[in-house]
Coordinates of N, CA, C and O in Angstrom, one line a residue:
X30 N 18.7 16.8 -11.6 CA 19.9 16.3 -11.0 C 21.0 17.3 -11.4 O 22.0 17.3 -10.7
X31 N 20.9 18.0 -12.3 CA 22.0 18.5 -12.8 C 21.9 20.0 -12.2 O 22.6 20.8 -12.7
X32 N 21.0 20.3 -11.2 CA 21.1 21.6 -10.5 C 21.9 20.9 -9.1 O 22.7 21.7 -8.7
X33 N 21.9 20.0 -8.5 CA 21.8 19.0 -7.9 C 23.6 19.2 -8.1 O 24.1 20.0 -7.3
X34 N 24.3 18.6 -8.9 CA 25.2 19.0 -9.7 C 26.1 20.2 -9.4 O 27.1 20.4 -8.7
X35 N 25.3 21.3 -10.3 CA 26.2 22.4 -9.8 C 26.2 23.2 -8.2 O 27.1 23.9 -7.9
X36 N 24.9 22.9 -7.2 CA 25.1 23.5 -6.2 C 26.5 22.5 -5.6 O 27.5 23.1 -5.3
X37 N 26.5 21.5 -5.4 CA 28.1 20.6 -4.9 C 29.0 21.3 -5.5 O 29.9 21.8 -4.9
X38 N 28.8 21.2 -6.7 CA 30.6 20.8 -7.1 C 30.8 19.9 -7.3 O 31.9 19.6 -6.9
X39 N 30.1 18.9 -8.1 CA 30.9 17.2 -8.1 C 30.3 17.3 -9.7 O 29.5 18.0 -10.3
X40 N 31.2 16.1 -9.9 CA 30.8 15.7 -11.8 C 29.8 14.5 -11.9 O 29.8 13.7 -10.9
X41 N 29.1 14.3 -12.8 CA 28.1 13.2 -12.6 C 28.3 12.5 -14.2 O 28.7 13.4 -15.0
X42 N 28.1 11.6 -14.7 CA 28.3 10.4 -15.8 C 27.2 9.8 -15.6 O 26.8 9.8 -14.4
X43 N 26.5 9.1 -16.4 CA 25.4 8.5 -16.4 C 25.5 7.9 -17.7 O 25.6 8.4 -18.8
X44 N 25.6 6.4 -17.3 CA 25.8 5.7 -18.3 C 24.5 4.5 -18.5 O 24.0 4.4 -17.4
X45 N 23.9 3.6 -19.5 CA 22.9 2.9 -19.7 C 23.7 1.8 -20.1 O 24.3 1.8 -21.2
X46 N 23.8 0.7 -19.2 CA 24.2 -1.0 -19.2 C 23.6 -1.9 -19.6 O 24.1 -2.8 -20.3
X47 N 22.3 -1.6 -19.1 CA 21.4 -2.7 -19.6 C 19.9 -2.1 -19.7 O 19.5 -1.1 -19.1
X48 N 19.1 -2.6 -20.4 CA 17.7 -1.8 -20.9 C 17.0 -3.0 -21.1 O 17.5 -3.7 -22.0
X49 N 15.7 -3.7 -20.4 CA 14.6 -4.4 -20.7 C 13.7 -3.7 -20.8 O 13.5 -2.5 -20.6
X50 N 12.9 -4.6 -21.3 CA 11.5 -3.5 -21.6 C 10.4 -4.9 -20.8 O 10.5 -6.2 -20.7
X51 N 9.4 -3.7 -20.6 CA 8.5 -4.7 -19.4 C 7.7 -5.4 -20.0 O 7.4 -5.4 -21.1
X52 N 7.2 -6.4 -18.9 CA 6.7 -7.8 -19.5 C 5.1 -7.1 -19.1 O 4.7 -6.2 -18.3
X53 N 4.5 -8.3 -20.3 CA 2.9 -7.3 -20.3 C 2.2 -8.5 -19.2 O 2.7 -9.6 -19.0
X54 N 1.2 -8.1 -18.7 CA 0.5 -8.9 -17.8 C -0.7 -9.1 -18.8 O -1.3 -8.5 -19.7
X55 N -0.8 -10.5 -18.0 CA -2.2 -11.5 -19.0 C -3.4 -10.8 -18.8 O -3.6 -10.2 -17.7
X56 N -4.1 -10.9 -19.6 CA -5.5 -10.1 -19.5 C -6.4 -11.2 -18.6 O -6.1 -11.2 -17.4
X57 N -6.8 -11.5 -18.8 CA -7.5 -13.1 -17.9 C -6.9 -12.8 -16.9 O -7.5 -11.8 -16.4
X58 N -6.1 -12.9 -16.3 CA -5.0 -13.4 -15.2 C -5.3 -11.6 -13.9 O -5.5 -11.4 -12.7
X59 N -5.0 -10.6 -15.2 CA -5.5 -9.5 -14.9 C -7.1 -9.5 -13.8 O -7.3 -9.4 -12.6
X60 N -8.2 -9.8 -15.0 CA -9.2 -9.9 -14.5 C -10.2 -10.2 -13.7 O -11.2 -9.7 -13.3
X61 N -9.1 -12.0 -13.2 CA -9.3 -13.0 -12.4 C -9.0 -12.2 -11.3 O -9.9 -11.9 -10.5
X62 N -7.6 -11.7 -11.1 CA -7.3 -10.8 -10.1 C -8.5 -9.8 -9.4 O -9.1 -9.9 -8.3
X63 N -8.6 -8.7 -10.5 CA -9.7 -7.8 -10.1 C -11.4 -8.0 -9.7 O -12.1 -7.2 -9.1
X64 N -11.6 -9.5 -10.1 CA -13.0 -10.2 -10.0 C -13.0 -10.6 -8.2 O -13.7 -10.4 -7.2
X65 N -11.5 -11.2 -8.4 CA -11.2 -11.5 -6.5 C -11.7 -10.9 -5.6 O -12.5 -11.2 -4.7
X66 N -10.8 -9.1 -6.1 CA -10.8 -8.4 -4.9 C -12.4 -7.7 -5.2 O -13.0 -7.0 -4.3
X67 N -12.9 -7.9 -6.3 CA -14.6 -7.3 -6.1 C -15.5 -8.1 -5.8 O -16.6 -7.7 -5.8
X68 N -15.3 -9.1 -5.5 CA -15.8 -10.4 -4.5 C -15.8 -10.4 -3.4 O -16.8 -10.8 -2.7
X69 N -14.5 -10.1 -2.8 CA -14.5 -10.1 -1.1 C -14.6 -8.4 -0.8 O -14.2 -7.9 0.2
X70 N -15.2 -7.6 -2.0 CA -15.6 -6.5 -0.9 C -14.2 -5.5 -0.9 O -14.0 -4.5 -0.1
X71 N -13.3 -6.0 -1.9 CA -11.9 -4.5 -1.6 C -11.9 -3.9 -2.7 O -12.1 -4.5 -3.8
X72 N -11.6 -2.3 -2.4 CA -11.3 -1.7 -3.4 C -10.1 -2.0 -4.4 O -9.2 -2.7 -3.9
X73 N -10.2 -1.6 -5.7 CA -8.8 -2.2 -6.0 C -8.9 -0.6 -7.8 O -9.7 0.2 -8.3
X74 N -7.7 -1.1 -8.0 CA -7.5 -0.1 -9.1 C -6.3 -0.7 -10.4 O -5.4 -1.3 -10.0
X75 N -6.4 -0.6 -11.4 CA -5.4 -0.9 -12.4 C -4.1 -0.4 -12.4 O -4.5 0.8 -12.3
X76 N -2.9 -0.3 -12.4 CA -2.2 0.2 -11.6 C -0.9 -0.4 -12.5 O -0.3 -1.4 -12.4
X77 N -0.5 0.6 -13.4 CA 0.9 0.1 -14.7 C 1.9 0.4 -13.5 O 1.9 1.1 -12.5
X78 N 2.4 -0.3 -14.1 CA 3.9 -1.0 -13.4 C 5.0 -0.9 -14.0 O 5.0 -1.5 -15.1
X79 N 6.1 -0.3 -13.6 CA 7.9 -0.7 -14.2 C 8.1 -1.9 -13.5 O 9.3 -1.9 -13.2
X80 N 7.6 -2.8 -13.0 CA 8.5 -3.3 -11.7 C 8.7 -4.8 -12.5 O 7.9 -5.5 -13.1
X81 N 10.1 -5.0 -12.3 CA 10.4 -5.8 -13.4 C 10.5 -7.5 -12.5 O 10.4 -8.5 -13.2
X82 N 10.7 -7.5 -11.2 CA 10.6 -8.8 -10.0 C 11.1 -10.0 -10.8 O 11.9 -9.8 -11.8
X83 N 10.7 -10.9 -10.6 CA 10.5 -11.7 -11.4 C 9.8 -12.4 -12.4 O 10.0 -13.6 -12.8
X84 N 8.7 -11.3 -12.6 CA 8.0 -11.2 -13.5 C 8.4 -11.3 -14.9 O 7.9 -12.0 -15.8
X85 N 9.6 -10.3 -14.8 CA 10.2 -10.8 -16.6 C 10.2 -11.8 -17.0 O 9.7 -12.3 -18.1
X86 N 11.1 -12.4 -16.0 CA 11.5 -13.7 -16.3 C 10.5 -15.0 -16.6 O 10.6 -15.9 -17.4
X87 N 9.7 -14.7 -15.6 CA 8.5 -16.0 -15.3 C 7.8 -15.8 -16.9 O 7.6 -16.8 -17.6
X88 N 7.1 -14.2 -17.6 CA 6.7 -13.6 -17.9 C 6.9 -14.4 -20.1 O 6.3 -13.9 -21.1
X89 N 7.8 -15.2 -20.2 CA 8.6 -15.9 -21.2 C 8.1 -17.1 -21.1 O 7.7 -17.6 -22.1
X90 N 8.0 -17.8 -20.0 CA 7.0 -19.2 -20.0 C 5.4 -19.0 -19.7 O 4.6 -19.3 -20.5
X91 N 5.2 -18.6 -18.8 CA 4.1 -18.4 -18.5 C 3.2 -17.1 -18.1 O 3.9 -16.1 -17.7
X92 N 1.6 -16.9 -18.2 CA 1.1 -15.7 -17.8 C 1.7 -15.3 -16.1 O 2.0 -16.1 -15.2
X93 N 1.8 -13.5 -16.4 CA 2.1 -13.0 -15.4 C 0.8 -12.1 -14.9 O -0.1 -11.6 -15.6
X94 N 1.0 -12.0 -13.2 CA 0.1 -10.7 -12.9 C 0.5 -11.0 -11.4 O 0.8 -12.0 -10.7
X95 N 0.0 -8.8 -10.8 CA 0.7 -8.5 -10.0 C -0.5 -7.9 -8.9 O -1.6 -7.3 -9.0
X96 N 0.2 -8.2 -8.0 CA -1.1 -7.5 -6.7 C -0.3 -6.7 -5.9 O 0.6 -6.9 -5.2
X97 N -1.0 -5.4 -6.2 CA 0.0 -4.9 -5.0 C -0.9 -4.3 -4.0 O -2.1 -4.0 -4.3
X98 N -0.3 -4.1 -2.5 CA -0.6 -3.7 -1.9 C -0.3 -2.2 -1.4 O 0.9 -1.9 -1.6
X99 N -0.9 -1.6 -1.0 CA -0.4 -0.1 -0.3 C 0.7 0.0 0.8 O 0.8 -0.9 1.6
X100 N 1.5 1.0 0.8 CA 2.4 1.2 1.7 C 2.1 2.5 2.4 O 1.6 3.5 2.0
X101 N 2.4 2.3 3.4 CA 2.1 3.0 4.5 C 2.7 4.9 4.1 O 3.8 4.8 3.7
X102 N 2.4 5.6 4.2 CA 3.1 6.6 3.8 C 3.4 7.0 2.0 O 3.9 7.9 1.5
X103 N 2.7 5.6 1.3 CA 3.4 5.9 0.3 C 5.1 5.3 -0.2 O 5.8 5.3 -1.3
X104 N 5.3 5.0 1.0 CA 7.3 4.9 0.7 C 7.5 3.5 0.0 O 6.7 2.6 0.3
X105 N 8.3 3.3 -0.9 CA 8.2 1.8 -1.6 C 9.8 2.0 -1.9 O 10.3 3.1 -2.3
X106 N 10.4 0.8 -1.5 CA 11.6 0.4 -2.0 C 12.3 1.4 -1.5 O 13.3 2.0 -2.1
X107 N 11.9 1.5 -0.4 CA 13.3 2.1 0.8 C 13.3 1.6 1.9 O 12.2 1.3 2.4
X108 N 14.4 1.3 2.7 CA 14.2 1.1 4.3 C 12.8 1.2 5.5 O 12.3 0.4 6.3
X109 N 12.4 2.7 5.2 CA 11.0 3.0 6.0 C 9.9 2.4 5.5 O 8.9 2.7 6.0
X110 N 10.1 1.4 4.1 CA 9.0 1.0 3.3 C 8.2 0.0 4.9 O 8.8 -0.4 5.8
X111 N 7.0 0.0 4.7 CA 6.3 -0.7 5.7 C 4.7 -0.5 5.1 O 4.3 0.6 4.8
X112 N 3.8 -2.1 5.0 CA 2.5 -2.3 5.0 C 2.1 -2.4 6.1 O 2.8 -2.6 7.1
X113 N 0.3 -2.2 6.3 CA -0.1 -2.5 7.0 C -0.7 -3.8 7.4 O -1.4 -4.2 6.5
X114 N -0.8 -4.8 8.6 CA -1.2 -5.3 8.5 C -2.1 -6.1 7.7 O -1.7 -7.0 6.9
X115 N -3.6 -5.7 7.9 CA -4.4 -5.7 7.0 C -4.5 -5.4 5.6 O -5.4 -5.9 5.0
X116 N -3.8 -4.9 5.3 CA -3.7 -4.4 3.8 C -2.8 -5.9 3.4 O -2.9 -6.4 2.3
X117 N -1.8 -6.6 4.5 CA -0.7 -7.8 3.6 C -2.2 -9.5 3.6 O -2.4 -10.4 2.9
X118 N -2.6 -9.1 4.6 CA -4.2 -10.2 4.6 C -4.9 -9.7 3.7 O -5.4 -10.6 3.1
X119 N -5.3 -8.5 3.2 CA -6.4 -8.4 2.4 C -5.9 -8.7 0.7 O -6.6 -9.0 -0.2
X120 N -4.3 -8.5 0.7 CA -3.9 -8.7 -0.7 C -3.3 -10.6 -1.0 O -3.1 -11.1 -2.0
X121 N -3.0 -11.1 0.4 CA -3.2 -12.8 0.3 C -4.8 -13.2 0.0 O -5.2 -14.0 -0.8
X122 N -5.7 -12.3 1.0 CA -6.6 -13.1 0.0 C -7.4 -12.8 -1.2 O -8.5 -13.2 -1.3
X123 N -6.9 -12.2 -1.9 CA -6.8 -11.6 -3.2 C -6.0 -13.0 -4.1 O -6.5 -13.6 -5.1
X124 N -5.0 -13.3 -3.6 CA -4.0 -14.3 -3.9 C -4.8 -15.8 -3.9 O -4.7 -16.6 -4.9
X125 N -5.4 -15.9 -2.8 CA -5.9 -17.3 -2.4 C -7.3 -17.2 -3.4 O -7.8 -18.0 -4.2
X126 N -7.7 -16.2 -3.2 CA -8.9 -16.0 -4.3 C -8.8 -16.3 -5.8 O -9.5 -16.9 -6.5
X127 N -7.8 -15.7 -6.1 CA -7.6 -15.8 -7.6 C -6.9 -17.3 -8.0 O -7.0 -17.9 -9.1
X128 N -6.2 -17.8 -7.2 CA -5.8 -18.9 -7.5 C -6.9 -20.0 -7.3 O -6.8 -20.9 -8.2
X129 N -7.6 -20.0 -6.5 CA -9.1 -20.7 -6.3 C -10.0 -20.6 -7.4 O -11.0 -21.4 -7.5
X130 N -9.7 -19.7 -8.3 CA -10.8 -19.0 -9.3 C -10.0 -19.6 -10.5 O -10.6 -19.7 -11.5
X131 N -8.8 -19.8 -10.4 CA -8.2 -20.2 -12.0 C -8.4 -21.9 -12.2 O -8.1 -22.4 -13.2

């Protein structure tokens, strides 16, 4: 950033407000997950996460865990972000599986 910086000309500050640190995902909850998607036949991978959703929060009362699906291109958490189809069906029933299974 800071080459970034001097080709402009502008000044940059960077300051830290607030700092959580991430919530761990349940092992079980984990597993159940991954048993799902090797049940109905999908590939799947372990996959560490910053992504704080509402996970943190939930993450204080109760087990957390996260499914994610692929984005088209790769792009996440911008405008052009877009799944495929199939990929948002094959990670519901991933969903409907593991909840069936707990």
């Amino acid at each position: 950033m800071s080459k970034i910086v001097e080709q402009r000309g502008v000044g940059l500050a960077v300051s830290v407000d607030t700092r959580s640190q991430p919530a761990r995902v349940d092992d079980a909850l984990t597993k159940a997950i991954a048993d799902s998607a090797t049940e109905l036949g999908l590939p799947w991978q372990a996959l560490p996460s910053g992504a704080g959703h509402d996970a943190q929060i939930v993450a204080g009362n109760a087990p957390i865990g996260m499914i994610f699906v692929p984005s088209i291109n790769g792009l996440s958490h911008v405008p052009e972000e877009d799944t495929a189809t199939a990929d948002l069906a094959a990670g519901a029933e991933v969903l409907l599986s593991t909840a069936l299974r707990l």
